[in-house]
PDB file of C-alpha atoms and ligand atoms in Angstrom:
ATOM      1  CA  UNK A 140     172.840 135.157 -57.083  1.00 67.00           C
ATOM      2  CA  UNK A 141     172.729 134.380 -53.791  1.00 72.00           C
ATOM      3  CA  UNK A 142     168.800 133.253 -52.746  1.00 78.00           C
ATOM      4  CA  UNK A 143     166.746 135.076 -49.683  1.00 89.00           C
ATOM      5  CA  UNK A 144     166.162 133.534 -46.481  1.00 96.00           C
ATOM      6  CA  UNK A 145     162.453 132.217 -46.633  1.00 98.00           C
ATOM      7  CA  UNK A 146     160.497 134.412 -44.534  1.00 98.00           C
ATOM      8  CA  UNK A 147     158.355 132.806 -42.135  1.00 98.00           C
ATOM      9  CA  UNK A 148     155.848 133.747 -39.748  1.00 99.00           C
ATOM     10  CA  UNK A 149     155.473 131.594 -36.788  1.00 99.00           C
ATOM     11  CA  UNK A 150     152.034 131.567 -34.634  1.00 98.00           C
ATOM     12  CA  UNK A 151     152.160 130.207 -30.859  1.00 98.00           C
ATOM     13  CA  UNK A 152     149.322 129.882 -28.214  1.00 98.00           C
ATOM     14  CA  UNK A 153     151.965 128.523 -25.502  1.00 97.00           C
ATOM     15  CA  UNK A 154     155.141 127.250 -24.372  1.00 97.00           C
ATOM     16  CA  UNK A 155     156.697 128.385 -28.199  1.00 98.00           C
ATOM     17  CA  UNK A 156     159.310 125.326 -27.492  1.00 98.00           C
ATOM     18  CA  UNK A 157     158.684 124.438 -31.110  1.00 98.00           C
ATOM     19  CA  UNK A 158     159.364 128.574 -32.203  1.00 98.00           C
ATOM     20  CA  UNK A 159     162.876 127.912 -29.789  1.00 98.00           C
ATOM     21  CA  UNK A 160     164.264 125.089 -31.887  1.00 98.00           C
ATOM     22  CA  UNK A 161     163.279 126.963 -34.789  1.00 98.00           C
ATOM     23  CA  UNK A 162     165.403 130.011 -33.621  1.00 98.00           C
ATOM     24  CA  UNK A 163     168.172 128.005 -32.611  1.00 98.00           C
ATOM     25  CA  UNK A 164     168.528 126.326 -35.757  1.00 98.00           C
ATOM     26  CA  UNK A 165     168.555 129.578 -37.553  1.00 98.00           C
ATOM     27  CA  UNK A 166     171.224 130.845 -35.208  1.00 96.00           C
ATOM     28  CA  UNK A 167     173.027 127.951 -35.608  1.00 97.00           C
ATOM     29  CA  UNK A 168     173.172 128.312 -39.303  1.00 95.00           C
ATOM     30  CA  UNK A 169     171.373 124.652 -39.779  1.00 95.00           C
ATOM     31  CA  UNK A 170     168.271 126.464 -41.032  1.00 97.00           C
ATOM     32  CA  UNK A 171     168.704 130.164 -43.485  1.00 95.00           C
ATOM     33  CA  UNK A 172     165.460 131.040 -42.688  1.00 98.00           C
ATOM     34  CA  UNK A 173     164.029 134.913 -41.255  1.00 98.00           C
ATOM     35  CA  UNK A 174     161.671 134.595 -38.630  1.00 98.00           C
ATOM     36  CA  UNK A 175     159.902 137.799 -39.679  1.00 98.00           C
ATOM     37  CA  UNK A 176     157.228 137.735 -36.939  1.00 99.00           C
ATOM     38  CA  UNK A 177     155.675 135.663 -34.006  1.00 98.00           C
ATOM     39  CA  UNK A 178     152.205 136.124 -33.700  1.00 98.00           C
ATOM     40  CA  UNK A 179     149.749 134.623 -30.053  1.00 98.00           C
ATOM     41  CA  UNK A 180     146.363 134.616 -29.781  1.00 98.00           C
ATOM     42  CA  UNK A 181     147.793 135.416 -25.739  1.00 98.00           C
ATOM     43  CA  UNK A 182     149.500 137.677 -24.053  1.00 97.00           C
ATOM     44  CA  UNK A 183     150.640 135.865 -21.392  1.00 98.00           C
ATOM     45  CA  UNK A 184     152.111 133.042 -24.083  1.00 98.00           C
ATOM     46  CA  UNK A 185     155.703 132.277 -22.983  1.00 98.00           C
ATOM     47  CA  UNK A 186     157.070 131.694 -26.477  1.00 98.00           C
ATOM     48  CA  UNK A 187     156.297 135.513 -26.735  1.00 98.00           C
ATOM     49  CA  UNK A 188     159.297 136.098 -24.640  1.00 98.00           C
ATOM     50  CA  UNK A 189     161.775 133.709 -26.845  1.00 98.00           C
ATOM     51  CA  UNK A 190     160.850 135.772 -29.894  1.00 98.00           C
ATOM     52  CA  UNK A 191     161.312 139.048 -27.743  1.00 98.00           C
ATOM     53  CA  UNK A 192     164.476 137.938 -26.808  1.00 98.00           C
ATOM     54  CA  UNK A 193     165.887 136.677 -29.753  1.00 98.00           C
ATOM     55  CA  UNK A 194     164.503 140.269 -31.456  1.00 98.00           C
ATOM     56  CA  UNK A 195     161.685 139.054 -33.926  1.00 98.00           C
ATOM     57  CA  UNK A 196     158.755 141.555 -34.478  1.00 98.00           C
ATOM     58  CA  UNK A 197     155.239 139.817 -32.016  1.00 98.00           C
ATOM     59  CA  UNK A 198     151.712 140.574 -32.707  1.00 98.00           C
ATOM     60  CA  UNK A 199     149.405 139.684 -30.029  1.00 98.00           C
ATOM     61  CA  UNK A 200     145.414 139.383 -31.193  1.00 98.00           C
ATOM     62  CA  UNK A 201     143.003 138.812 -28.186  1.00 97.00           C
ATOM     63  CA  UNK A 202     140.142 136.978 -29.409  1.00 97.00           C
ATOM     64  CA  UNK A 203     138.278 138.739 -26.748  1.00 94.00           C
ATOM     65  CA  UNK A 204     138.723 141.932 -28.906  1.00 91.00           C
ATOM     66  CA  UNK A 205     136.795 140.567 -31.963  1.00 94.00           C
ATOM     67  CA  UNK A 206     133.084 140.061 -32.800  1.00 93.00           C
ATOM     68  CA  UNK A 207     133.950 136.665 -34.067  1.00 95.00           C
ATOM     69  CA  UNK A 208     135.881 134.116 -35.198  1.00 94.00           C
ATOM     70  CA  UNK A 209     136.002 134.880 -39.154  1.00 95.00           C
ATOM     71  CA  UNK A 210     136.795 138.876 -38.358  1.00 97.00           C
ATOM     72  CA  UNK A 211     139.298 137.585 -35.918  1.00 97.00           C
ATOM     73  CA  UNK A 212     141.053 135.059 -38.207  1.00 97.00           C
ATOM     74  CA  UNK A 213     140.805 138.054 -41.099  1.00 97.00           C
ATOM     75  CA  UNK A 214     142.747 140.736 -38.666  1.00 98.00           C
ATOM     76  CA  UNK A 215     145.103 138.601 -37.404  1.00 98.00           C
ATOM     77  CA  UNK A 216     146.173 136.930 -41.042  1.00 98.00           C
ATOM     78  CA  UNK A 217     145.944 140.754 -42.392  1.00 98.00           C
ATOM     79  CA  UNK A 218     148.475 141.672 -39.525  1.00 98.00           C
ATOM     80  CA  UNK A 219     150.771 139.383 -40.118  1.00 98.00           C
ATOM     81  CA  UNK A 220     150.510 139.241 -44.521  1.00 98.00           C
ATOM     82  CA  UNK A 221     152.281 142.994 -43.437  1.00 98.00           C
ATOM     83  CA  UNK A 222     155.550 140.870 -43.231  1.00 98.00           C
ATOM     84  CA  UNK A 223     155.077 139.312 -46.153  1.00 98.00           C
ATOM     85  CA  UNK A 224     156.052 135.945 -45.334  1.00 98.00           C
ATOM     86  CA  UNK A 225     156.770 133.330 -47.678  1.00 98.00           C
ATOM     87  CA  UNK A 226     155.966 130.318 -45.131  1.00 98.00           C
ATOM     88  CA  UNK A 227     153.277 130.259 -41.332  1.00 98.00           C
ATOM     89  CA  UNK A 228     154.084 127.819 -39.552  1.00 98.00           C
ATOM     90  CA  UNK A 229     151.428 126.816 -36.457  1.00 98.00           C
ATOM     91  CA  UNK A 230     153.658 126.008 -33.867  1.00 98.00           C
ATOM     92  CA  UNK A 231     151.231 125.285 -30.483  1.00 97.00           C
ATOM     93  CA  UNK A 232     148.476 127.665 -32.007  1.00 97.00           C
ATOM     94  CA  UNK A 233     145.366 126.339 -30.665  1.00 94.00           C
ATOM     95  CA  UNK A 234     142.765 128.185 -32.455  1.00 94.00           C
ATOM     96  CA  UNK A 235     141.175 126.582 -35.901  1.00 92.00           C
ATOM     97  CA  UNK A 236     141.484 129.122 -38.673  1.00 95.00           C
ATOM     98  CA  UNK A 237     138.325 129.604 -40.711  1.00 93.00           C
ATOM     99  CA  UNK A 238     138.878 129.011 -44.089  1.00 94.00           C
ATOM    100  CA  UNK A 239     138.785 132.156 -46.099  1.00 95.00           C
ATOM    101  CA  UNK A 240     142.258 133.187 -44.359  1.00 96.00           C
ATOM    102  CA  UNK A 241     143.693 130.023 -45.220  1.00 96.00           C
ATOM    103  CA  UNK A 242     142.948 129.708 -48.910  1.00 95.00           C
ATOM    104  CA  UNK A 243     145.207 132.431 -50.019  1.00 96.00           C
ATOM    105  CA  UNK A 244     147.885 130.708 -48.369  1.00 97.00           C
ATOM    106  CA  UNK A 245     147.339 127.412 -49.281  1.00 95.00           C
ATOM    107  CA  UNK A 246     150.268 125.627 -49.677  1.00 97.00           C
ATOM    108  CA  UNK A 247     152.184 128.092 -47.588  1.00 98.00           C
ATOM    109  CA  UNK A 248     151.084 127.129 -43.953  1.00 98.00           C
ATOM    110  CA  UNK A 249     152.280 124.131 -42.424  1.00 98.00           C
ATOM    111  CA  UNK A 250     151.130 122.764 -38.541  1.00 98.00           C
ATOM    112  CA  UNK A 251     153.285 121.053 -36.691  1.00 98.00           C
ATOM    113  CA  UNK A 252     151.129 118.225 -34.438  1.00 98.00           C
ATOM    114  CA  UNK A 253     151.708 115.261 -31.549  1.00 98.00           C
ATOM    115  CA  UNK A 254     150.229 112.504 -33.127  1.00 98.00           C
ATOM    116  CA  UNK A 255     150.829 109.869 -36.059  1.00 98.00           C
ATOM    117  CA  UNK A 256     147.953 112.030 -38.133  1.00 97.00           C
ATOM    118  CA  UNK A 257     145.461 110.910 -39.431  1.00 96.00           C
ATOM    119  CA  UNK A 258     145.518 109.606 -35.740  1.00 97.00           C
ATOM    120  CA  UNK A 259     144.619 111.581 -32.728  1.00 98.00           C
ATOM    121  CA  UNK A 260     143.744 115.641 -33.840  1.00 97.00           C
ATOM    122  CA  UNK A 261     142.745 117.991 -30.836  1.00 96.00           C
ATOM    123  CA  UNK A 262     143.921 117.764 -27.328  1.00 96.00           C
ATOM    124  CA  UNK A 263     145.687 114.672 -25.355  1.00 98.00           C
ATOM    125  CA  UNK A 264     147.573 112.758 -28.429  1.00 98.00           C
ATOM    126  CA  UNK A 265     149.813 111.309 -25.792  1.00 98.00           C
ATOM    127  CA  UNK A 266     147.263 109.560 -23.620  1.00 98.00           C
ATOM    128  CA  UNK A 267     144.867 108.609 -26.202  1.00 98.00           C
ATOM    129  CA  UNK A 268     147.923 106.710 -27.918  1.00 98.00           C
ATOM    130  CA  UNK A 269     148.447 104.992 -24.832  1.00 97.00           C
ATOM    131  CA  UNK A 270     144.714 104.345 -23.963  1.00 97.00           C
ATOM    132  CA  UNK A 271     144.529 102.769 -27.597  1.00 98.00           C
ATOM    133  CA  UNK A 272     147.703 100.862 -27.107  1.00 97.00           C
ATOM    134  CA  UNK A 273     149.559 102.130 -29.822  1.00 98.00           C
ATOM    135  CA  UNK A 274     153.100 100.411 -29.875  1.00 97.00           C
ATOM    136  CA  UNK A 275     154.074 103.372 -32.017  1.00 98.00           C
ATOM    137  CA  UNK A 276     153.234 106.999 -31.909  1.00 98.00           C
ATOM    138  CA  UNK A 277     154.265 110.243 -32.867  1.00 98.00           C
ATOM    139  CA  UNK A 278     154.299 113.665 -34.812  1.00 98.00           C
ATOM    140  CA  UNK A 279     153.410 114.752 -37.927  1.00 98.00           C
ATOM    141  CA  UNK A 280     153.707 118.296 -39.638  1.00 98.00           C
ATOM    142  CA  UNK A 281     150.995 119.061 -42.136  1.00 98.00           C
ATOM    143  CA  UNK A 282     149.621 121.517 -44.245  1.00 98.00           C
ATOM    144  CA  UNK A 283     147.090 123.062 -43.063  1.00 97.00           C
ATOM    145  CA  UNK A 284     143.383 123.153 -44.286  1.00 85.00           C
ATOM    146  CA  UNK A 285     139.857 124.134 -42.601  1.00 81.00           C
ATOM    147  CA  UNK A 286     139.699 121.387 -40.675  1.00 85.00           C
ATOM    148  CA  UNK A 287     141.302 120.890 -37.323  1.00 86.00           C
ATOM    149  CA  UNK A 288     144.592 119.229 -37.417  1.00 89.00           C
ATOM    150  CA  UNK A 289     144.227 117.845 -40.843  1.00 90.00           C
ATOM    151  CA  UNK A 290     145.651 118.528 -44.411  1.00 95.00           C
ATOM    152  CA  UNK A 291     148.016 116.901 -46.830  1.00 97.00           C
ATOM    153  CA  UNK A 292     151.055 115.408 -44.227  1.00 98.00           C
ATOM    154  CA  UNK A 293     154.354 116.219 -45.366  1.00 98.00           C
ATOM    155  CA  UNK A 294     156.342 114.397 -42.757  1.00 98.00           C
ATOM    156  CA  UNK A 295     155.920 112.293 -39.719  1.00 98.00           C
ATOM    157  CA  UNK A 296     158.659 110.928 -37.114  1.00 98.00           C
ATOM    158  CA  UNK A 297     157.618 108.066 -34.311  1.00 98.00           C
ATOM    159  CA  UNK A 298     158.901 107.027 -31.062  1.00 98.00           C
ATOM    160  CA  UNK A 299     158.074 103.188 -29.337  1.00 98.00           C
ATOM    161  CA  UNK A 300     155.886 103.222 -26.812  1.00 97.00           C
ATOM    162  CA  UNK A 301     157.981 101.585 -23.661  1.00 95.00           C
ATOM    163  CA  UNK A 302     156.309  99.703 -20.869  1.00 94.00           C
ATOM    164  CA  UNK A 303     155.510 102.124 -18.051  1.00 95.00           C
ATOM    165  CA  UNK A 304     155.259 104.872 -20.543  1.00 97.00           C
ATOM    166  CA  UNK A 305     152.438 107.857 -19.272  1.00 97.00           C
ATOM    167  CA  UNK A 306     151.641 110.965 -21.280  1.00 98.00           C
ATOM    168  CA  UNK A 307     154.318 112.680 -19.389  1.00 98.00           C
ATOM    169  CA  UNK A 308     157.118 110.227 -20.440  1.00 97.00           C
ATOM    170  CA  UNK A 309     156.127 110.141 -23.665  1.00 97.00           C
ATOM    171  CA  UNK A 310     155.249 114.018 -24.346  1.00 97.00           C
ATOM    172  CA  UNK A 311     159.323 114.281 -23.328  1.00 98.00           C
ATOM    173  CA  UNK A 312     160.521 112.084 -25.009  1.00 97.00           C
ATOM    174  CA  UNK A 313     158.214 113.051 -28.403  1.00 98.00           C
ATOM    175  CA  UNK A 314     159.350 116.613 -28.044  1.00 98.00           C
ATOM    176  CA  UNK A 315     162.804 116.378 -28.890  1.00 98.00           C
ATOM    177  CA  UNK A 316     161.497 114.384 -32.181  1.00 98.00           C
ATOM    178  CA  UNK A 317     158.697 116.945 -33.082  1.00 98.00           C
ATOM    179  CA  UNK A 318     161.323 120.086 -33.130  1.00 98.00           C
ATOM    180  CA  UNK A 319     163.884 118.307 -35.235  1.00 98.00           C
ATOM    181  CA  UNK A 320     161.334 117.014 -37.277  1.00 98.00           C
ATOM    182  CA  UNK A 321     159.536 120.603 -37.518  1.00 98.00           C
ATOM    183  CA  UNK A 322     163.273 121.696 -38.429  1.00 98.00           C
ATOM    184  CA  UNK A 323     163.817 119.553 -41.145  1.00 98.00           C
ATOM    185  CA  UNK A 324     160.226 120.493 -42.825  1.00 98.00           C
ATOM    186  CA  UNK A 325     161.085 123.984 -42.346  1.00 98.00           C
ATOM    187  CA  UNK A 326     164.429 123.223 -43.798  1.00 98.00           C
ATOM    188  CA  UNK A 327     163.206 121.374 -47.101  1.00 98.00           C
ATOM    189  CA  UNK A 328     160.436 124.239 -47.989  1.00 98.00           C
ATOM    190  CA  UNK A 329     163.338 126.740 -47.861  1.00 98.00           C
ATOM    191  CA  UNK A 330     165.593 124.858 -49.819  1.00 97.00           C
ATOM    192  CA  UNK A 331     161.974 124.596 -52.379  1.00 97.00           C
ATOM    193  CA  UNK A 332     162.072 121.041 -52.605  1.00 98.00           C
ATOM    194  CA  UNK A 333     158.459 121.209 -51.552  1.00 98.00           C
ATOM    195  CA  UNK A 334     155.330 121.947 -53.194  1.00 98.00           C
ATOM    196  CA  UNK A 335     151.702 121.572 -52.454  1.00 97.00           C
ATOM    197  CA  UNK A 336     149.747 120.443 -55.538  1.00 97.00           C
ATOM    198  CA  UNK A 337     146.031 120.416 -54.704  1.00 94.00           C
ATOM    199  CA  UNK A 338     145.842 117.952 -52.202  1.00 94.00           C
ATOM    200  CA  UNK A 339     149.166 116.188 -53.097  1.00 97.00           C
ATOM    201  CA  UNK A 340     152.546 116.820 -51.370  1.00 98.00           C
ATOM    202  CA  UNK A 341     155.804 116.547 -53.830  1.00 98.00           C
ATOM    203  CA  UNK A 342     158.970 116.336 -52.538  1.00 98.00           C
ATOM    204  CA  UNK A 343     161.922 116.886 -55.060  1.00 98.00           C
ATOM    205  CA  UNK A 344     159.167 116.993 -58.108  1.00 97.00           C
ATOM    206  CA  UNK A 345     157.975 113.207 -56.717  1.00 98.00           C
ATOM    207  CA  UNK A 346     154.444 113.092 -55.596  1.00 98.00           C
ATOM    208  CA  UNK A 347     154.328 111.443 -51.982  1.00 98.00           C
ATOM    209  CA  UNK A 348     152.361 108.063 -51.517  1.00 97.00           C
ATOM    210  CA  UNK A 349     153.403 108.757 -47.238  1.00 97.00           C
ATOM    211  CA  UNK A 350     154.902 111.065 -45.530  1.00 98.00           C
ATOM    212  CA  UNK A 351     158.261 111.305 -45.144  1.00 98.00           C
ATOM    213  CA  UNK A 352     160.293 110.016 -42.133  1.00 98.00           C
ATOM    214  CA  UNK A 353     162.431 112.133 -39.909  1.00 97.00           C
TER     215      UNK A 353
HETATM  216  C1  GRF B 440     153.373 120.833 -29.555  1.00 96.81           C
HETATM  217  O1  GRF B 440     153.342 119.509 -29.124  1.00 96.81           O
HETATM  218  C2  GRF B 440     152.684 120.975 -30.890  1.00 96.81           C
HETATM  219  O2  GRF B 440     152.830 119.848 -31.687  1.00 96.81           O
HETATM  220  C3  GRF B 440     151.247 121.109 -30.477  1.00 96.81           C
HETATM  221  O3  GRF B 440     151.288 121.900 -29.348  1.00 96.81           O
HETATM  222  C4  GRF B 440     152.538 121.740 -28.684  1.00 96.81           C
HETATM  223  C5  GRF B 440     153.132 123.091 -28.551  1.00 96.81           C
HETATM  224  O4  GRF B 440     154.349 123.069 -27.890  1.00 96.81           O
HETATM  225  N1  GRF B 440     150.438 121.570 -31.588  1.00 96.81           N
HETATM  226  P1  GRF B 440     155.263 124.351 -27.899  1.00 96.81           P
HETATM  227  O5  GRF B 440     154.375 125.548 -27.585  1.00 96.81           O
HETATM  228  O6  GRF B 440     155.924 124.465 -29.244  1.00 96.81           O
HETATM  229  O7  GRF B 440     156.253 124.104 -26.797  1.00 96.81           O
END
């Protein structure tokens, strides 16, 4: 019997460039996944339009709306658990998720981040891995837990650092990496040859000692 598309639910604060490679690759037939639904914490996020136009159901959630932060993180998750998804992805959603929303999905939300994790979470990864003078830096995509930017790492791909490199330079020439890289995860959970156990990522029934290299 043929096996379902993984349904996945992508959320977006942004540019959604990450959401567009995942489209493509679905349209392309690289990746048999559903995007079900594309969630923003913004209106005015442009990866909004890329799900519009490609025809995927959008929720947008202003935070404004919300007492707080846990009743926010409860609607929104509640909102989007109505397309049963098997697989969130945090795609350029810059919000940290309290952590009663993410335990039921543990295991089943993955972040997608510009840095060699456990290097560099938050804001600027690009300039603080020149600043440092990294010869090597990166992305990672991770599963998510409470804490910002952290959880068990799946995978990670790296670029050199070249002499006259700046944030700009490098953020280009990272991006390519991070959406084939965010591919490729997305690619291996729908084909199930990943699972969370507790804190341990296996990959074909092997625990990982590292992530893996795209
Ligand atoms: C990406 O670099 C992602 O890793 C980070 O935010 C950026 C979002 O880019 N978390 P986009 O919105 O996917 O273009």
């Amino acid at each position: 019997m043929p096996v379902p598309p993984l349904r996945v639910a992508v959320l977006i604060s942004g540019r959604g460039s990450n959401l567009q490679a995942l489209i493509s690759a679905q349209r392309s037939g690289e990746l048999a996944i559903d995007i079900v639904v594309v969630a923003s914490n913004r209106a005015a996020a442009e990866g909004l339009r890329h799900a519009e136009a490609a025809g995927i159901a959008t929720i947008t959630l202003d935070p404004g709306c919300m007492p707080d932060r846990a009743r926010y993180d409860a609607e929104l998750f509640a909102r989007i658990a109505a397309f049963s998804p098997d697989l969130i992805v945090l795609a350029g959603f810059m919000r940290v998720l309290d952590a009663a929303v993410l335990a039921p999905w543990a295991g089943r939300i993955i972040n997608v981040h510009p840095s060699l994790l456990p290097k560099y979470p938050g804001l600027h990864t690009h300039r603080r891995a020149l600043e440092a003078g990294d010869p090597i830096h990166g992305a990672s995509v991770h599963f998510v837990g409470a804490e910002l930017d952290a959880g068990p790492l799946l995978a990670r791909t790296e670029i050199a650092l070249e002499p006259g490199d700046s944030a700009e330079t490098l953020a280009a020439r990272l991006l390519p990496r991070e959406h084939a890289l965010l591919c490729r995860c997305v690619q291996w959970i729908a084909q199930g040859r990943v699972q969370l156990r507790g804190s341990t990522v296996h990959f074909d029934g092997t625990a990982l000692s590292e992530p893996l290299r795209v």
